[in-house]
Tab-separated table of C-alpha atoms and ligand atoms in Angstrom:
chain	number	residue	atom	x	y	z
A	1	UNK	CA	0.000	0.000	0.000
A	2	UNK	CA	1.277	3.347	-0.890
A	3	UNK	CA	1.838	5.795	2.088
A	4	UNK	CA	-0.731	8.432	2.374
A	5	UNK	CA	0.707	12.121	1.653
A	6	UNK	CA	-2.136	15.341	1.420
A	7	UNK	CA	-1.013	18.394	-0.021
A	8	UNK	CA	-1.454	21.855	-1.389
A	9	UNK	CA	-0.452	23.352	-4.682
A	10	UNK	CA	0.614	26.939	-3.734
A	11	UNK	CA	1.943	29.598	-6.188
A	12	UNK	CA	1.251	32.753	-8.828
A	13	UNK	CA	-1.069	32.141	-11.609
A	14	UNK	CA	0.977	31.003	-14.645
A	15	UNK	CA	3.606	28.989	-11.834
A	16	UNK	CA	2.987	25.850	-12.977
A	17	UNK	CA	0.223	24.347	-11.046
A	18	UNK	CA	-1.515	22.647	-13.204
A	19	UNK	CA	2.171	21.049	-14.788
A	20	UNK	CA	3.161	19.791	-11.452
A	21	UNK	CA	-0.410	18.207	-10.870
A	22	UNK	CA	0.137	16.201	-14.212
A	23	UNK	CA	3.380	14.963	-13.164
A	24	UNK	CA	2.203	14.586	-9.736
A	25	UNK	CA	-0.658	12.262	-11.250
A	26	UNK	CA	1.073	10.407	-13.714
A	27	UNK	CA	4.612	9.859	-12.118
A	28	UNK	CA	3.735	9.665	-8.508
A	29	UNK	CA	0.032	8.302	-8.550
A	30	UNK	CA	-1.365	11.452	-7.282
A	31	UNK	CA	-5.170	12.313	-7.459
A	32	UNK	CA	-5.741	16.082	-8.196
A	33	UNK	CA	-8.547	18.156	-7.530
A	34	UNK	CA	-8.243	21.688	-9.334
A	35	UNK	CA	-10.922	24.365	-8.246
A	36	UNK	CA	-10.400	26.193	-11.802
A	37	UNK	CA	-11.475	23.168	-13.158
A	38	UNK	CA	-14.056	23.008	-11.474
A	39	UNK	CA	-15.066	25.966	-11.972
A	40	UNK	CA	-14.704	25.908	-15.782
A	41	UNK	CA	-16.106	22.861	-15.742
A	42	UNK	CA	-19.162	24.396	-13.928
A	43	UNK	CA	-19.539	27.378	-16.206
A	44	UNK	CA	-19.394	25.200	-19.829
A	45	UNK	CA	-22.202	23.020	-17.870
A	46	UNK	CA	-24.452	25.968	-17.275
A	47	UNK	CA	-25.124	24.939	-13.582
A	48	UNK	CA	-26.629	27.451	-11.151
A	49	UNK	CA	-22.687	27.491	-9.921
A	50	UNK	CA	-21.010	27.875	-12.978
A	51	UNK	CA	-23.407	30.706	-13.937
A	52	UNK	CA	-22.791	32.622	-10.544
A	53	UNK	CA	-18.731	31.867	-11.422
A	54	UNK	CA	-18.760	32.934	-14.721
A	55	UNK	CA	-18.536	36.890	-14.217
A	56	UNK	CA	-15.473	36.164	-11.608
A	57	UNK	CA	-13.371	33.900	-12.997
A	58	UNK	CA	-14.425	36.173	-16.703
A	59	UNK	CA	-12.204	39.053	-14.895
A	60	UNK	CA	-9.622	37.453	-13.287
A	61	UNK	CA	-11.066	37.701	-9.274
A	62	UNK	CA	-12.037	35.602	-6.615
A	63	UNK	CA	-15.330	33.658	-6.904
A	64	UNK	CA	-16.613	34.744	-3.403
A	65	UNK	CA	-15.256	31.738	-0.630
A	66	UNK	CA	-18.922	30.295	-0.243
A	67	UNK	CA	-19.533	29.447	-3.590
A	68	UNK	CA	-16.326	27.705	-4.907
A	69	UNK	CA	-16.004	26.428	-1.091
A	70	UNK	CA	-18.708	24.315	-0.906
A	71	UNK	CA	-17.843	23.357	-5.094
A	72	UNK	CA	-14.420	22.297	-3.918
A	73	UNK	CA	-15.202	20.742	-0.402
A	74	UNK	CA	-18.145	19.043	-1.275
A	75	UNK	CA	-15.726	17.453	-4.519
A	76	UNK	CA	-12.615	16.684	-2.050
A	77	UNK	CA	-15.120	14.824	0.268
A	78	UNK	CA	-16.829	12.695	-2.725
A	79	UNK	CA	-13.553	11.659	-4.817
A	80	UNK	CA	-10.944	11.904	-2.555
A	81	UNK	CA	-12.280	11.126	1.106
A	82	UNK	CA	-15.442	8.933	0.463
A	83	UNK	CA	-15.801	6.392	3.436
A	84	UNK	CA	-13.684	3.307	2.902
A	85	UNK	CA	-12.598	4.320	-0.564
A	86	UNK	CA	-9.958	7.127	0.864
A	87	UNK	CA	-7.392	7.871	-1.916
A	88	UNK	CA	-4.167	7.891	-0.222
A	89	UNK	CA	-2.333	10.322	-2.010
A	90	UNK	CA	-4.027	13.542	-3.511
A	91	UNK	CA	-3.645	17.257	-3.789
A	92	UNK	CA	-5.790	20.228	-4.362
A	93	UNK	CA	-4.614	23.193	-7.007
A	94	UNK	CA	-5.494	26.346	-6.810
A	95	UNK	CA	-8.134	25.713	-3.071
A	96	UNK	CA	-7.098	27.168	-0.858
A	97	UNK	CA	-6.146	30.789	-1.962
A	98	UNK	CA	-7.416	33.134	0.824
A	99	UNK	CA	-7.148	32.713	5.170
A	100	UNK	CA	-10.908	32.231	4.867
A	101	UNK	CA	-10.627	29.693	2.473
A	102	UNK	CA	-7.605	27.993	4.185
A	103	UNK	CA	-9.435	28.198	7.676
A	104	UNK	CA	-12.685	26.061	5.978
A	105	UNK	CA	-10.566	23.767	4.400
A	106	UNK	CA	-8.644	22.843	8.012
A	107	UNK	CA	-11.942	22.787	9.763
A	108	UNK	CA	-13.340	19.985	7.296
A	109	UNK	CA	-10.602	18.298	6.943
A	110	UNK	CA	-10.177	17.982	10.768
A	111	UNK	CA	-13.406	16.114	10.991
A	112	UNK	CA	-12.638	13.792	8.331
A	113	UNK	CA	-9.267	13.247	10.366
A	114	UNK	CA	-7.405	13.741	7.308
A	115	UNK	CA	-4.923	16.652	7.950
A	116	UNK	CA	-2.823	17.843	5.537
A	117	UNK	CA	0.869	16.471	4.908
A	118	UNK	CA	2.913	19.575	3.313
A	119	UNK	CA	1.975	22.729	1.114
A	120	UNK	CA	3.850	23.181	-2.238
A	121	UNK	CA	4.623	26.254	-2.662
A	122	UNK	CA	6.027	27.014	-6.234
A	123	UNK	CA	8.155	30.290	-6.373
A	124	UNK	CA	8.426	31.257	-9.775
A	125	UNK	CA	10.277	34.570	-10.136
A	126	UNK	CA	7.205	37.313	-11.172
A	127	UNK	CA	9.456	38.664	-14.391
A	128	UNK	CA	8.866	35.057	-16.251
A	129	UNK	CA	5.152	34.661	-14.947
A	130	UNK	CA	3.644	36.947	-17.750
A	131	UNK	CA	5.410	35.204	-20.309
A	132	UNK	CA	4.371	31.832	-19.681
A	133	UNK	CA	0.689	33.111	-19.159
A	134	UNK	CA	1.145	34.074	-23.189
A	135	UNK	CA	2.522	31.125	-23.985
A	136	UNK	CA	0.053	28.867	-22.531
A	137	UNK	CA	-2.479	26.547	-24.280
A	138	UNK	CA	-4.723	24.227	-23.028
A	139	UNK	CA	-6.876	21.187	-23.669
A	140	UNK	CA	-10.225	22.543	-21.619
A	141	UNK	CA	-11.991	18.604	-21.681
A	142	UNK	CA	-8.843	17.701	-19.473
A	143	UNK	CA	-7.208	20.484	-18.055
A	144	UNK	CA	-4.139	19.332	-19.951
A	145	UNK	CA	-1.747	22.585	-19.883
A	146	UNK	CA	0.941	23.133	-23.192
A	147	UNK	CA	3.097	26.029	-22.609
A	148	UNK	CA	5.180	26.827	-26.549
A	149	UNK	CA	8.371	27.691	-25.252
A	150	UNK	CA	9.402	24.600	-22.913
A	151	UNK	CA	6.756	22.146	-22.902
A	152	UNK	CA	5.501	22.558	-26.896
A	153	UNK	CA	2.325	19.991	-27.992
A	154	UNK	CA	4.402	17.148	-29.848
A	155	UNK	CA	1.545	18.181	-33.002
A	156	UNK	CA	1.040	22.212	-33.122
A	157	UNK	CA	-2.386	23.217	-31.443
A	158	UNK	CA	-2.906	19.705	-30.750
A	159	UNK	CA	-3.934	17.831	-27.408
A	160	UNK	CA	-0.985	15.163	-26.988
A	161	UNK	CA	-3.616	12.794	-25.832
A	162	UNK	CA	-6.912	12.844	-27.627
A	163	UNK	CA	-5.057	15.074	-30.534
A	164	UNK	CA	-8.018	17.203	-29.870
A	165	UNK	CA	-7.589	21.281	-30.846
A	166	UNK	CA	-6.219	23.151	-27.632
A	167	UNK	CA	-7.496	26.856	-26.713
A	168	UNK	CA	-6.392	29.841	-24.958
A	169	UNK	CA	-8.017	30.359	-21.643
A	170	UNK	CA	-10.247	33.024	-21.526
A	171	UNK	CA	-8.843	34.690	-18.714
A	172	UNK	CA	-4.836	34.062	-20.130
A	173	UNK	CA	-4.207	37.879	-21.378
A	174	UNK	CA	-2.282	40.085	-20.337
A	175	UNK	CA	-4.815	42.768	-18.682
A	176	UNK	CA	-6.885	39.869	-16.809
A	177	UNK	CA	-3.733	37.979	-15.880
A	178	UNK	CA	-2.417	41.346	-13.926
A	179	UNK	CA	-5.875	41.242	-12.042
A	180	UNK	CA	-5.366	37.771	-11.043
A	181	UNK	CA	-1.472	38.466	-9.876
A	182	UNK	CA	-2.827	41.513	-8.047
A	183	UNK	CA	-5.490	39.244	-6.263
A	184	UNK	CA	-2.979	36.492	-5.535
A	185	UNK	CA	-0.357	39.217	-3.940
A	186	UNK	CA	-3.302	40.845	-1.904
A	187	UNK	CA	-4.551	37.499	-0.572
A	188	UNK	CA	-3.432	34.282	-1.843
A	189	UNK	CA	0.380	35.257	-0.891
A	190	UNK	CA	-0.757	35.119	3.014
A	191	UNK	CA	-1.181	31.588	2.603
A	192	UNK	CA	2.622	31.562	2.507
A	193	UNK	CA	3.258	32.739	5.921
A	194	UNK	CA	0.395	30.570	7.268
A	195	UNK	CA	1.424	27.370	6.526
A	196	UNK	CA	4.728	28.083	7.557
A	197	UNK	CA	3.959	29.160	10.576
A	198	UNK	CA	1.901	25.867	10.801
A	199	UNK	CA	5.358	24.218	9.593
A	200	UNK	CA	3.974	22.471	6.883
A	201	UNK	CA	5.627	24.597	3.659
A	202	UNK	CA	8.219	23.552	1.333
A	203	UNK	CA	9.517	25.731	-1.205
A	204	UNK	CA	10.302	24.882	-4.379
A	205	UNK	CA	12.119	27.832	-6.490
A	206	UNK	CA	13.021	27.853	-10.269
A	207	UNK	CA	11.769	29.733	-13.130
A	208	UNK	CA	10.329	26.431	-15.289
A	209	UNK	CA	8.488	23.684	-14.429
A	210	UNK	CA	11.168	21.385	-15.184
A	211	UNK	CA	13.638	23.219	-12.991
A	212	UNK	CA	11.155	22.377	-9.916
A	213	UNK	CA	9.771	19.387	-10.811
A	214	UNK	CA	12.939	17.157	-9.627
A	215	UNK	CA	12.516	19.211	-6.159
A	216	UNK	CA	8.719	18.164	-5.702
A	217	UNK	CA	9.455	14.317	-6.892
A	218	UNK	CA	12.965	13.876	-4.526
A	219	UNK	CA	10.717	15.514	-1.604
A	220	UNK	CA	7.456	13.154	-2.226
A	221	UNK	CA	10.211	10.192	-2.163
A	222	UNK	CA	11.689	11.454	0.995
A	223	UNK	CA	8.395	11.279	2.633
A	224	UNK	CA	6.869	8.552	1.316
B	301	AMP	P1	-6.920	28.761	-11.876
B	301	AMP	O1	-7.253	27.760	-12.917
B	301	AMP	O2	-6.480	28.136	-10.592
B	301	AMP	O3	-5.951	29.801	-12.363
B	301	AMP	O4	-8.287	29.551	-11.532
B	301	AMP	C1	-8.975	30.308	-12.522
B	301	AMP	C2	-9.947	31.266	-11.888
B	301	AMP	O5	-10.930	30.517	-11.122
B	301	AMP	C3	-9.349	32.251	-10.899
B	301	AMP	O6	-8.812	33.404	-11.542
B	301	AMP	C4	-10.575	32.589	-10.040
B	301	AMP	O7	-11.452	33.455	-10.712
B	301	AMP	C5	-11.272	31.232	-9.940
B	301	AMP	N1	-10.793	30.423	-8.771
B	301	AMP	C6	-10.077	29.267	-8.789
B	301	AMP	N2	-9.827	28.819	-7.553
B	301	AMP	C7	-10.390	29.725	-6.716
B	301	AMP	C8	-10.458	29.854	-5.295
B	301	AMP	N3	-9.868	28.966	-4.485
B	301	AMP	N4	-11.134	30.909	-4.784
B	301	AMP	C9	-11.730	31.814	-5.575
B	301	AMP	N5	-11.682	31.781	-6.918
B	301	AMP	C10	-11.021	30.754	-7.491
């Protein structure tokens, strides 16, 4: 049985979240949850959610803490904590990214006695974050992120996987992007201090994914 190791995806929009996740899931057996999927996903389905998302996530700020809370709690406690069928080794990307947030997330996952292992945080130097935000594609059915200058689709504007076409998010330009990075200074960067304090943070530093990559897998194996 693999050991059980719960963690956080910290870091700047465009610092490689969603990259780390993949290699999380497909080198080290992760399971990832990713609240802008599920977000996304809830605004292409139309729900009641997605439609009171939409304008938010549209302009690069915060869906308010009730909303994509109970999206992302009541999704962490039916695919990652269900009775009896606990994955042992998952992460959530992008959830928390406020105090509030954090605090709701600790509460539940105190009474599911499933506390959290270690916080990622990825520290991406802010100079190369804008850059990779224009250079990012993605394939929306999965979540799958392509970025053109270091991690290219192996066909041009093709999904690796499905060979489907790939997209531009809508909120990946420039003017929404410095929203989000003024958001994520203002609130999401607290986070930082707070699970340090709580002595659960690791920090991973580079300026690509594949630069911190060989930090997050040597630490899992550490652990684990
Ligand atoms: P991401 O894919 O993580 O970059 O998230 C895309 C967008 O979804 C963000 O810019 C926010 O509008 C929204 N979002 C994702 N996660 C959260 C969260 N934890 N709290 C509030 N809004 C969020």
């Amino acid at each position: 049985m693999q050991t059980p190791f719960r963690a956080l995806l910290l870091g700047a929009p465009g610092a490689g979240k969603g990259t780390q996740a993949a290699r999380l899931t497909s080198k080290l057996g992760f399971t990832v949850l990713s609240s802008g999927d599920l977000l996304r996903q809830a605004i292409s389905a139309g729900t009641e959610d997605g439609l009171a998302a939409q304008s938010y996530v549209r302009g690069g700020q915060l869906v308010p803490d009730a909303l994509v809370g109970r999206l992302v709690l009541a999704q962490t406690e039916k695919s990652l904590l269900s009775k009896g069928k606990e994955i042992s080794r998952w992460a959530l990307d992008g959830f928390p990214r406020s105090i509030s947030q954090a605090e709701s997330l600790e509460s539940f996952l105190a009474t599911k006695k499933a506390p959290l292992d270690a916080v990622f945080n990825l520290d991406v130097p802010h100079s190369v974050l804008v850059q990779r935000i224009e250079d990012r594609w993605v394939h929306a059915p999965s979540g799958r992120t392509y970025n053109l200058s270091f991690n290219p689709p192996k066909t041009p504007g093709k999904d690796d996987v499905t060979g489907e076409p790939l997209s531009k998010r809508e909120d990946d330009n420039v003017e929404v992007y410095k929203e989000r990075l003024k958001t994520y200074r203002k609130l999401t960067e607290l986070l930082i201090e707070y699970y340090t304090a709580k002595g659960i943070l690791v920090n991973f530093k580079g300026e690509t994914s594949d630069e911190i990559w060989p930090q997050i897998l040597s630490y899992v194996q550490s652990r684990t």
